[in-house]
């Protein structure tokens, strides 16, 4: 029994030391760990061999010079992205409304334009004073467009069809973008959307590079 | 037998030159108030360290820069959430870890260009080219989680506790990932370079 207990103790020490060797190799193990390891190494050839092996791996992974990238270039690009992300959602949506709504309303655009022309012609002919229109023009802010609640960046290789297949089942709609950095603003259609859940689902999708809730929307949920 | 490259037991330069955490905390507090000058300062401080880390996965400069900037975009967005439970460097590297892990899982960091890296080191004294080739191939066989733990320990010089903190994993998980990484590397060694036989 005593021998078994001692063997078990040695085995536990062996496994513990084996696990800790990488941090002895990289020099971050505490003094007490190093003492324990040193003591065990004196009697364990397997751990001594493993220590040599891990030192070689460590040396191999640290060989050679690093890559130098110009910090100014990266910083400049970062700042442009930061500025793009910090643009208020509303102007973004308003500015993009024409483009975003284009596909959605394209088929009614011609009809509306024709109706406007006909109505204008009729008013002129009948001398009727102009009343505020009960319809919206494409240059009007689209009250039906949801508020931007998610920022999305996808791979450049993602097709429009793939993007649509990604958003439609989740009742998400592009309400702005893409801007020069490829950032789309998404709005949720309907009530009771769980933005965090949408964000998590998008993040798990292949081809999605970046997803973040728009500031203020998350807390408003 | 391949020569054993003796290394000094100590923290690598990148880890040793960590800035004063109080300064970083002050920068982060300013970033939380949307101070771009503070973001500029923090970026300059960590840029080289992050580039060094990411260059272990790909030599594509555009991809390295993209992951670095994605990391700092998250810093910009989440600075107000920093509660001081860890060092700023650990918090920031934790973000870099998650961004890199996602990129690796999605196959966005091609590793092919790392193979043959020894050619770039030709003539550099004390460099074991065969070992480097073997390692570059072997490391690609690891899962992203195993690879990241190994890189964080051996290249970035982080302690077990620091890696657990950065990866948001229990210490036992970090140990397990490292254990499996070592075993996997050892298992692919003979097939790749006859390393094990020479080790005897």
CSV table of C-alpha atoms in Angstrom, one decimal:
chain,number,residue,atom,x,y,z
A,1,UNK,CA,0.0,0.0,0.0
A,2,UNK,CA,2.7,2.4,0.9
A,3,UNK,CA,4.6,1.8,-2.3
A,4,UNK,CA,1.4,2.2,-4.3
A,5,UNK,CA,0.7,5.5,-2.6
A,6,UNK,CA,4.3,6.7,-3.2
A,7,UNK,CA,4.0,5.6,-6.9
A,8,UNK,CA,0.8,7.5,-7.2
A,9,UNK,CA,2.4,10.6,-5.7
A,10,UNK,CA,5.4,10.3,-8.1
A,11,UNK,CA,3.0,9.9,-11.0
A,12,UNK,CA,1.1,13.0,-10.0
A,13,UNK,CA,4.3,15.0,-9.7
A,14,UNK,CA,5.5,13.7,-13.0
A,15,UNK,CA,2.2,14.7,-14.8
A,16,UNK,CA,2.2,18.1,-13.0
A,17,UNK,CA,5.8,18.8,-14.0
A,18,UNK,CA,5.2,17.6,-17.5
A,19,UNK,CA,2.3,20.1,-17.9
A,20,UNK,CA,4.4,23.0,-16.5
A,21,UNK,CA,7.5,22.5,-18.6
A,22,UNK,CA,6.5,25.0,-21.3
A,23,UNK,CA,6.3,27.8,-18.7
A,24,UNK,CA,9.7,26.7,-17.3
A,25,UNK,CA,11.0,27.0,-20.8
A,26,UNK,CA,9.6,30.5,-21.4
A,27,UNK,CA,10.8,31.7,-18.1
A,28,UNK,CA,7.5,32.6,-16.5
A,29,UNK,CA,7.2,29.7,-14.0
A,30,UNK,CA,7.3,30.8,-10.4
A,31,UNK,CA,10.3,30.1,-8.2
A,32,UNK,CA,8.5,27.4,-6.3
A,33,UNK,CA,7.4,25.7,-9.6
A,34,UNK,CA,11.0,25.8,-10.9
A,35,UNK,CA,12.3,24.2,-7.7
A,36,UNK,CA,9.7,21.5,-8.0
A,37,UNK,CA,10.6,20.9,-11.6
A,38,UNK,CA,14.3,20.9,-10.9
A,39,UNK,CA,13.9,18.3,-8.2
A,40,UNK,CA,11.8,16.1,-10.4
A,41,UNK,CA,14.1,16.4,-13.4
A,42,UNK,CA,17.0,15.0,-11.4
A,43,UNK,CA,15.2,11.6,-11.3
A,44,UNK,CA,13.0,11.6,-14.5
A,45,UNK,CA,14.7,11.1,-17.8
A,46,UNK,CA,11.4,11.5,-19.7
A,47,UNK,CA,10.9,15.0,-18.4
A,48,UNK,CA,14.5,15.9,-19.0
A,49,UNK,CA,14.1,14.8,-22.7
A,50,UNK,CA,10.9,16.6,-22.9
A,51,UNK,CA,12.5,19.8,-21.5
A,52,UNK,CA,15.2,19.6,-24.2
A,53,UNK,CA,12.6,19.0,-26.9
A,54,UNK,CA,10.5,22.0,-25.7
A,55,UNK,CA,13.5,24.2,-25.6
A,56,UNK,CA,14.2,23.3,-29.2
A,57,UNK,CA,10.6,24.1,-30.2
A,58,UNK,CA,10.8,27.4,-28.3
A,59,UNK,CA,14.1,28.3,-30.0
A,60,UNK,CA,12.7,27.3,-33.4
A,61,UNK,CA,9.6,29.4,-33.0
A,62,UNK,CA,11.7,32.4,-32.0
A,63,UNK,CA,14.2,32.2,-34.8
A,64,UNK,CA,14.4,34.8,-37.4
A,65,UNK,CA,13.5,38.4,-37.5
A,66,UNK,CA,10.0,39.7,-37.1
A,67,UNK,CA,7.9,41.4,-39.7
A,68,UNK,CA,8.0,45.2,-39.7
A,69,UNK,CA,4.9,47.0,-40.8
A,70,UNK,CA,4.6,50.8,-41.1
A,71,UNK,CA,2.7,51.9,-38.1
A,72,UNK,CA,1.6,55.2,-39.7
A,73,UNK,CA,-0.2,53.4,-42.6
A,74,UNK,CA,-2.1,51.1,-40.2
A,75,UNK,CA,-3.0,53.9,-37.9
A,76,UNK,CA,-4.3,56.1,-40.7
A,77,UNK,CA,-6.5,53.2,-41.9
A,78,UNK,CA,-7.7,52.6,-38.4
A,79,UNK,CA,-8.6,56.2,-37.9
A,80,UNK,CA,-10.6,56.3,-41.1
A,81,UNK,CA,-12.5,53.2,-39.9
A,82,UNK,CA,-13.1,54.7,-36.5
A,83,UNK,CA,-14.5,57.9,-38.1
A,84,UNK,CA,-16.7,55.8,-40.4
A,85,UNK,CA,-18.1,53.8,-37.5
A,86,UNK,CA,-18.7,56.9,-35.4
A,87,UNK,CA,-20.9,58.6,-38.0
A,88,UNK,CA,-24.3,59.0,-36.4
A,89,UNK,CA,-26.7,56.4,-37.7
A,90,UNK,CA,-29.5,58.7,-38.7
A,91,UNK,CA,-27.6,60.9,-41.2
A,92,UNK,CA,-26.0,57.7,-42.5
A,93,UNK,CA,-29.4,56.2,-43.1
A,94,UNK,CA,-30.8,59.4,-44.6
A,95,UNK,CA,-27.8,59.8,-46.9
A,96,UNK,CA,-28.0,56.2,-47.9
A,97,UNK,CA,-31.8,56.0,-48.1
A,98,UNK,CA,-31.9,56.7,-51.8
A,99,UNK,CA,-29.4,54.0,-52.5
A,100,UNK,CA,-30.7,51.5,-50.0
A,101,UNK,CA,-34.3,52.0,-51.0
A,102,UNK,CA,-33.5,51.9,-54.7
A,103,UNK,CA,-33.8,48.2,-55.0
A,104,UNK,CA,-36.8,48.0,-52.7
A,105,UNK,CA,-38.7,50.7,-54.3
A,106,UNK,CA,-37.3,50.6,-57.8
A,107,UNK,CA,-40.4,49.0,-59.3
A,108,UNK,CA,-42.7,51.6,-57.8
A,109,UNK,CA,-40.4,54.5,-58.6
A,110,UNK,CA,-41.5,54.7,-62.2
A,111,UNK,CA,-45.2,54.5,-61.2
A,112,UNK,CA,-44.8,57.2,-58.6
A,113,UNK,CA,-43.0,59.5,-60.9
A,114,UNK,CA,-45.6,59.0,-63.6
A,115,UNK,CA,-48.4,59.7,-61.0
A,116,UNK,CA,-46.6,62.8,-59.8
A,117,UNK,CA,-46.3,64.1,-63.4
A,118,UNK,CA,-50.0,63.3,-64.1
A,119,UNK,CA,-51.1,64.9,-60.9
A,120,UNK,CA,-49.0,68.0,-61.4
A,121,UNK,CA,-50.4,68.3,-64.9
A,122,UNK,CA,-53.9,67.9,-63.6
A,123,UNK,CA,-53.4,70.5,-60.9
A,124,UNK,CA,-52.1,72.9,-63.5
A,125,UNK,CA,-54.9,72.3,-65.8
A,126,UNK,CA,-57.6,72.6,-63.1
A,127,UNK,CA,-56.0,75.4,-61.2
A,128,UNK,CA,-56.2,73.4,-58.0
A,129,UNK,CA,-53.8,74.6,-55.2
A,130,UNK,CA,-51.1,72.1,-54.3
A,131,UNK,CA,-51.8,70.0,-51.2
A,132,UNK,CA,-49.1,68.2,-49.2
A,133,UNK,CA,-48.6,64.8,-50.9
A,134,UNK,CA,-49.9,61.7,-49.2
A,135,UNK,CA,-47.0,59.7,-50.6
A,136,UNK,CA,-43.3,59.9,-50.2
A,137,UNK,CA,-40.7,60.7,-52.8
A,138,UNK,CA,-37.5,58.8,-53.0
A,139,UNK,CA,-35.6,61.9,-51.7
A,140,UNK,CA,-37.7,61.9,-48.6
A,141,UNK,CA,-36.4,60.2,-45.5
A,142,UNK,CA,-38.1,56.8,-45.5
A,143,UNK,CA,-40.0,56.5,-42.3
A,144,UNK,CA,-40.6,52.8,-43.0
A,145,UNK,CA,-36.9,52.1,-42.9
A,146,UNK,CA,-35.9,50.7,-39.5
A,147,UNK,CA,-33.2,52.4,-37.4
A,148,UNK,CA,-29.7,51.1,-38.0
A,149,UNK,CA,-29.0,48.6,-35.2
A,150,UNK,CA,-26.1,46.5,-36.5
A,151,UNK,CA,-22.9,47.3,-38.4
A,152,UNK,CA,-21.8,44.5,-40.7
A,153,UNK,CA,-18.7,43.8,-42.8
A,154,UNK,CA,-18.6,40.8,-45.1
A,155,UNK,CA,-16.0,39.3,-47.3
A,156,UNK,CA,-15.6,41.0,-50.6
A,157,UNK,CA,-16.3,37.7,-52.3
A,158,UNK,CA,-19.8,37.5,-50.8
A,159,UNK,CA,-22.4,38.0,-53.6
A,160,UNK,CA,-25.5,40.1,-53.3
A,161,UNK,CA,-27.6,36.8,-53.3
A,162,UNK,CA,-25.6,35.4,-50.4
A,163,UNK,CA,-25.9,38.6,-48.5
A,164,UNK,CA,-29.7,38.6,-49.0
A,165,UNK,CA,-29.9,34.9,-48.0
A,166,UNK,CA,-28.1,35.9,-44.8
A,167,UNK,CA,-30.3,38.8,-43.9
A,168,UNK,CA,-33.8,37.9,-45.0
A,169,UNK,CA,-34.4,34.9,-42.8
A,170,UNK,CA,-33.4,37.1,-39.8
A,171,UNK,CA,-35.7,39.9,-40.8
A,172,UNK,CA,-32.7,42.2,-41.2
A,173,UNK,CA,-32.5,44.9,-43.8
A,174,UNK,CA,-29.7,47.0,-45.2
A,175,UNK,CA,-30.5,50.6,-44.3
A,176,UNK,CA,-27.2,52.1,-45.1
A,177,UNK,CA,-23.9,51.4,-46.8
A,178,UNK,CA,-21.7,49.9,-47.8
A,179,UNK,CA,-19.4,52.9,-47.1
A,180,UNK,CA,-15.9,53.1,-48.4
A,181,UNK,CA,-14.8,50.6,-45.8
A,182,UNK,CA,-17.4,48.1,-46.8
A,183,UNK,CA,-19.5,48.7,-43.6
A,184,UNK,CA,-23.3,48.0,-44.0
A,185,UNK,CA,-25.8,49.4,-41.5
A,186,UNK,CA,-28.6,46.9,-40.8
A,187,UNK,CA,-32.0,47.5,-39.3
A,188,UNK,CA,-34.4,45.0,-37.9
A,189,UNK,CA,-37.8,44.6,-39.4
A,190,UNK,CA,-40.7,44.1,-37.0
A,191,UNK,CA,-40.9,44.2,-33.2
A,192,UNK,CA,-39.2,42.2,-30.5
A,193,UNK,CA,-35.8,41.7,-32.2
A,194,UNK,CA,-33.0,40.4,-30.1
A,195,UNK,CA,-30.1,42.3,-31.5
A,196,UNK,CA,-27.5,40.4,-29.5
A,197,UNK,CA,-28.9,37.2,-30.9
A,198,UNK,CA,-28.8,38.5,-34.4
A,199,UNK,CA,-25.2,39.7,-33.9
A,200,UNK,CA,-24.2,36.3,-32.5
A,201,UNK,CA,-25.8,34.5,-35.4
A,202,UNK,CA,-24.1,36.7,-38.0
A,203,UNK,CA,-20.8,36.3,-36.3
A,204,UNK,CA,-21.1,32.6,-36.6
A,205,UNK,CA,-21.7,32.8,-40.3
A,206,UNK,CA,-18.9,32.1,-42.8
A,207,UNK,CA,-18.0,35.1,-44.9
A,208,UNK,CA,-18.9,37.6,-42.1
A,209,UNK,CA,-15.8,39.6,-41.1
A,210,UNK,CA,-17.2,42.0,-38.5
A,211,UNK,CA,-20.5,42.5,-36.7
A,212,UNK,CA,-21.2,44.9,-33.9
A,213,UNK,CA,-24.4,46.4,-32.5
A,214,UNK,CA,-24.7,50.1,-33.1
A,215,UNK,CA,-24.1,52.1,-29.9
A,216,UNK,CA,-27.2,52.8,-28.0
A,217,UNK,CA,-29.4,50.2,-29.7
A,218,UNK,CA,-28.2,47.4,-27.5
A,219,UNK,CA,-29.0,49.3,-24.4
A,220,UNK,CA,-32.4,50.3,-25.8
A,221,UNK,CA,-33.4,46.7,-26.4
B,1,UNK,CA,21.8,14.9,-34.5
B,2,UNK,CA,20.5,18.4,-34.8
B,3,UNK,CA,22.2,20.9,-32.5
B,4,UNK,CA,20.3,22.0,-29.5
B,5,UNK,CA,19.9,25.7,-29.6
B,6,UNK,CA,20.5,27.0,-26.1
B,7,UNK,CA,18.2,29.7,-25.1
B,8,UNK,CA,18.2,31.9,-22.1
B,9,UNK,CA,15.5,31.2,-19.6
B,10,UNK,CA,13.8,34.5,-19.4
B,11,UNK,CA,10.9,36.6,-20.6
B,12,UNK,CA,11.2,37.6,-24.3
B,13,UNK,CA,11.8,41.2,-25.1
B,14,UNK,CA,8.3,41.8,-26.2
B,15,UNK,CA,6.9,40.8,-22.9
B,16,UNK,CA,9.7,42.3,-20.8
B,17,UNK,CA,9.1,45.7,-22.4
B,18,UNK,CA,5.5,45.9,-21.3
B,19,UNK,CA,4.6,49.4,-20.5
B,20,UNK,CA,3.5,50.7,-17.2
B,21,UNK,CA,0.0,49.4,-16.7
B,22,UNK,CA,-1.1,52.6,-15.0
B,23,UNK,CA,-0.2,54.6,-18.1
B,24,UNK,CA,-2.2,52.1,-20.2
B,25,UNK,CA,-5.2,52.4,-17.9
B,26,UNK,CA,-5.1,56.2,-18.2
B,27,UNK,CA,-5.0,55.8,-22.0
B,28,UNK,CA,-7.9,53.4,-22.0
B,29,UNK,CA,-9.9,55.8,-19.8
B,30,UNK,CA,-9.4,58.5,-22.4
B,31,UNK,CA,-10.3,56.2,-25.2
B,32,UNK,CA,-13.6,55.5,-23.4
B,33,UNK,CA,-14.3,59.2,-23.8
B,34,UNK,CA,-13.7,58.9,-27.5
B,35,UNK,CA,-10.2,60.5,-27.4
B,36,UNK,CA,-8.5,59.6,-30.6
B,37,UNK,CA,-5.1,60.9,-29.5
B,38,UNK,CA,-5.2,58.2,-26.8
B,39,UNK,CA,-6.1,55.5,-29.3
B,40,UNK,CA,-3.2,56.7,-31.4
B,41,UNK,CA,-0.8,56.3,-28.4
B,42,UNK,CA,-2.1,52.9,-27.5
B,43,UNK,CA,-1.9,51.7,-31.1
B,44,UNK,CA,1.7,52.8,-31.4
B,45,UNK,CA,2.6,51.1,-28.2
B,46,UNK,CA,1.1,47.7,-29.1
B,47,UNK,CA,1.5,47.7,-32.8
B,48,UNK,CA,4.9,46.0,-33.0
B,49,UNK,CA,3.8,43.3,-30.4
B,50,UNK,CA,0.6,42.5,-32.3
B,51,UNK,CA,2.4,42.4,-35.7
B,52,UNK,CA,5.0,40.0,-34.2
B,53,UNK,CA,2.2,37.8,-32.9
B,54,UNK,CA,0.2,37.8,-36.2
B,55,UNK,CA,3.3,37.3,-38.4
B,56,UNK,CA,3.5,33.9,-36.9
B,57,UNK,CA,0.3,32.9,-38.7
B,58,UNK,CA,0.7,34.7,-42.0
B,59,UNK,CA,3.2,36.9,-43.9
B,60,UNK,CA,0.4,38.7,-45.7
B,61,UNK,CA,0.9,42.3,-44.5
B,62,UNK,CA,-2.6,43.3,-45.5
B,63,UNK,CA,-4.1,40.6,-43.4
B,64,UNK,CA,-1.9,41.3,-40.4
B,65,UNK,CA,-2.8,45.0,-40.6
B,66,UNK,CA,-6.5,44.1,-40.9
B,67,UNK,CA,-6.4,41.9,-37.7
B,68,UNK,CA,-4.5,44.5,-35.8
B,69,UNK,CA,-7.0,47.2,-36.8
B,70,UNK,CA,-10.0,44.9,-36.1
B,71,UNK,CA,-8.5,44.5,-32.6
B,72,UNK,CA,-8.2,48.2,-32.1
B,73,UNK,CA,-11.7,48.8,-33.4
B,74,UNK,CA,-12.9,46.5,-30.7
B,75,UNK,CA,-10.7,48.5,-28.2
B,76,UNK,CA,-12.3,51.7,-29.4
B,77,UNK,CA,-15.8,50.2,-28.9
B,78,UNK,CA,-15.2,48.4,-25.7
B,79,UNK,CA,-12.8,50.7,-23.8
B,80,UNK,CA,-15.6,51.8,-21.4
B,81,UNK,CA,-16.2,48.1,-20.4
B,82,UNK,CA,-12.6,47.7,-19.0
B,83,UNK,CA,-13.0,47.2,-15.3
B,84,UNK,CA,-9.3,46.9,-14.3
B,85,UNK,CA,-9.6,43.2,-13.3
B,86,UNK,CA,-6.6,42.5,-15.4
B,87,UNK,CA,-3.7,44.4,-16.9
B,88,UNK,CA,-4.5,46.4,-20.0
B,89,UNK,CA,-2.0,44.4,-22.0
B,90,UNK,CA,-3.8,41.2,-21.0
B,91,UNK,CA,-7.2,42.7,-21.8
B,92,UNK,CA,-5.9,43.9,-25.2
B,93,UNK,CA,-4.2,40.7,-26.0
B,94,UNK,CA,-7.4,38.9,-25.1
B,95,UNK,CA,-9.2,40.9,-27.8
B,96,UNK,CA,-6.4,40.1,-30.2
B,97,UNK,CA,-6.7,36.5,-29.3
B,98,UNK,CA,-10.5,36.4,-30.1
B,99,UNK,CA,-10.1,38.3,-33.4
B,100,UNK,CA,-7.2,36.0,-34.4
B,101,UNK,CA,-9.1,32.9,-33.4
B,102,UNK,CA,-12.1,33.9,-35.5
B,103,UNK,CA,-9.8,34.6,-38.5
B,104,UNK,CA,-8.1,31.3,-38.1
B,105,UNK,CA,-11.4,29.4,-37.8
B,106,UNK,CA,-12.6,31.1,-41.0
B,107,UNK,CA,-9.4,30.3,-42.8
B,108,UNK,CA,-8.6,34.0,-43.3
B,109,UNK,CA,-5.0,33.7,-42.3
B,110,UNK,CA,-3.2,31.6,-45.0
B,111,UNK,CA,-0.2,29.9,-43.6
B,112,UNK,CA,1.4,28.7,-46.8
B,113,UNK,CA,3.8,31.6,-47.1
B,114,UNK,CA,5.4,30.6,-43.8
B,115,UNK,CA,6.7,27.4,-45.3
B,116,UNK,CA,10.2,27.8,-46.6
B,117,UNK,CA,10.7,30.7,-44.1
B,118,UNK,CA,14.2,29.3,-43.4
B,119,UNK,CA,15.2,30.6,-46.9
B,120,UNK,CA,14.8,34.1,-45.5
B,121,UNK,CA,17.0,33.1,-42.6
B,122,UNK,CA,19.8,31.6,-44.8
B,123,UNK,CA,23.1,32.5,-43.4
B,124,UNK,CA,21.8,33.5,-40.0
B,125,UNK,CA,24.1,31.8,-37.5
B,126,UNK,CA,22.6,29.4,-35.0
B,127,UNK,CA,19.4,28.9,-36.9
B,128,UNK,CA,18.3,25.4,-37.3
B,129,UNK,CA,16.6,25.5,-40.7
B,130,UNK,CA,15.3,21.9,-40.6
B,131,UNK,CA,13.7,22.5,-37.2
B,132,UNK,CA,12.0,25.7,-38.4
B,133,UNK,CA,10.6,24.0,-41.5
B,134,UNK,CA,9.4,21.1,-39.4
B,135,UNK,CA,7.8,23.5,-36.9
B,136,UNK,CA,6.1,25.6,-39.5
B,137,UNK,CA,4.5,22.5,-41.0
B,138,UNK,CA,3.7,20.9,-37.6
B,139,UNK,CA,2.1,24.0,-36.2
B,140,UNK,CA,-0.4,24.0,-39.0
B,141,UNK,CA,-1.6,20.6,-37.8
B,142,UNK,CA,-2.8,22.1,-34.5
B,143,UNK,CA,-6.3,23.3,-33.8
B,144,UNK,CA,-6.5,27.2,-33.8
B,145,UNK,CA,-6.9,27.0,-30.0
B,146,UNK,CA,-3.8,24.8,-29.5
B,147,UNK,CA,-1.7,26.9,-31.9
B,148,UNK,CA,-2.7,30.1,-30.2
B,149,UNK,CA,-1.7,28.8,-26.7
B,150,UNK,CA,1.6,27.6,-28.0
B,151,UNK,CA,2.3,30.9,-29.7
B,152,UNK,CA,1.2,32.9,-26.7
B,153,UNK,CA,3.6,30.9,-24.4
B,154,UNK,CA,6.6,30.4,-26.7
B,155,UNK,CA,6.6,33.5,-28.9
B,156,UNK,CA,4.8,36.1,-26.7
B,157,UNK,CA,6.3,34.8,-23.5
B,158,UNK,CA,3.1,34.8,-21.4
B,159,UNK,CA,2.6,32.9,-18.2
B,160,UNK,CA,0.1,30.2,-17.7
B,161,UNK,CA,-2.2,32.5,-15.7
B,162,UNK,CA,-1.9,35.3,-18.2
B,163,UNK,CA,-2.9,33.0,-21.1
B,164,UNK,CA,-5.8,31.7,-19.0
B,165,UNK,CA,-6.9,35.3,-18.4
B,166,UNK,CA,-6.5,36.4,-22.1
B,167,UNK,CA,-8.3,33.4,-23.5
B,168,UNK,CA,-11.0,33.4,-20.9
B,169,UNK,CA,-10.3,29.8,-20.1
B,170,UNK,CA,-9.5,27.9,-16.9
B,171,UNK,CA,-5.8,27.2,-16.3
B,172,UNK,CA,-6.6,23.5,-16.7
B,173,UNK,CA,-7.9,24.1,-20.2
B,174,UNK,CA,-4.8,26.1,-21.2
B,175,UNK,CA,-2.6,23.2,-19.9
B,176,UNK,CA,-4.7,20.7,-21.8
B,177,UNK,CA,-4.4,22.6,-25.0
B,178,UNK,CA,-0.7,22.9,-24.6
B,179,UNK,CA,-0.4,19.2,-23.7
B,180,UNK,CA,-2.3,18.2,-26.8
B,181,UNK,CA,-0.3,20.6,-29.0
B,182,UNK,CA,3.0,19.1,-27.7
B,183,UNK,CA,1.8,15.6,-28.3
B,184,UNK,CA,0.5,16.4,-31.7
B,185,UNK,CA,3.8,18.1,-32.7
B,186,UNK,CA,5.8,15.1,-31.4
B,187,UNK,CA,3.6,12.7,-33.3
B,188,UNK,CA,4.1,14.5,-36.6
B,189,UNK,CA,7.8,14.9,-36.1
B,190,UNK,CA,9.1,11.6,-37.6
B,191,UNK,CA,6.9,11.9,-40.6
B,192,UNK,CA,8.1,15.4,-41.3
B,193,UNK,CA,11.8,15.6,-40.5
B,194,UNK,CA,13.0,12.4,-38.8
B,195,UNK,CA,13.4,14.6,-35.8
B,196,UNK,CA,12.5,11.9,-33.2
B,197,UNK,CA,15.1,9.4,-34.5
B,198,UNK,CA,17.8,12.0,-34.2
B,199,UNK,CA,16.7,12.9,-30.8
B,200,UNK,CA,17.6,9.5,-29.5
